Amino acid sequence: MTGSGDMESLAEVKTKGQYIVVDIVGEPRFVRRLAELGMVLNTNLTVVTPSENTSGLVIFLRGQRLAVSHTLATNILVKGIDELATVATKPLSRLEVGKSAIVGKIIGDRPVKRRLMDMGLTKNTMIEVHQVAPLGDPIEIIVRGYKLSVRKQEADYIMVQEVSK
């Protein structure tokens, strides 16, 4: 499963760096326990100490260092944020309904950038297009678990890298 652009289990990660949680598989009680710790889909995490053999690993998640066992790490599927840097960026307005992406950068005037960043649209944030109005304006997206509507003109300023699940 490893390779550029593919997701891999957290146990297979061999290098330090930033990753995004793409899927969590396994028993519902494990998934619920991880959610209580803040590890949910589309969450950014940093691998501090990669797994060697079956020893487990140390990650940095939401301001906390956590030790994760090898068994649990095999149930967490991640994608490297650095891998996404090779993916071409495109405006959010061109993303289809139901697709997910990571914010690459925000272009435009300073007040527009600031306003969008205040709404939670910052670099390396996972977003999903929830729905688009019939005439294409506004676009409803999901950011950090919240639904947010942005005008098509504002969506043109948000450059994203599409993530396949």
C-alpha angles and dihedrals in degrees: 000000000000121000139102112309094008125111118242135187116267088242090061094054109113102176135063116246147090122314136175123225108241100172142354117209132182138063116353091239091059092047090049092048091051090048089054088056090051098257105133134140116299093020120142117230135174123223106222099174117018122221117269113200104317099327098114126235144250121242136181111227127171094339096315134101111228132187110219122196119233091244093054092042091058088063094055114082116201140176123211115248089212089058088058091058088076091056114094117250124233135178117278089236089069095054115107125236112276094021122123128216143170120239108248100179143327119236130191138065120343096250091051092048091049093049093050092046090050087057089059100263099134132147115290092015115140116232135177129203104235101179143335126220115248094259092042097255125127112024118208114214135177114234123175090342095309129106114236131181119214130181117250089243090056091045088058088063093055111084112200140182113222117236121206115212 
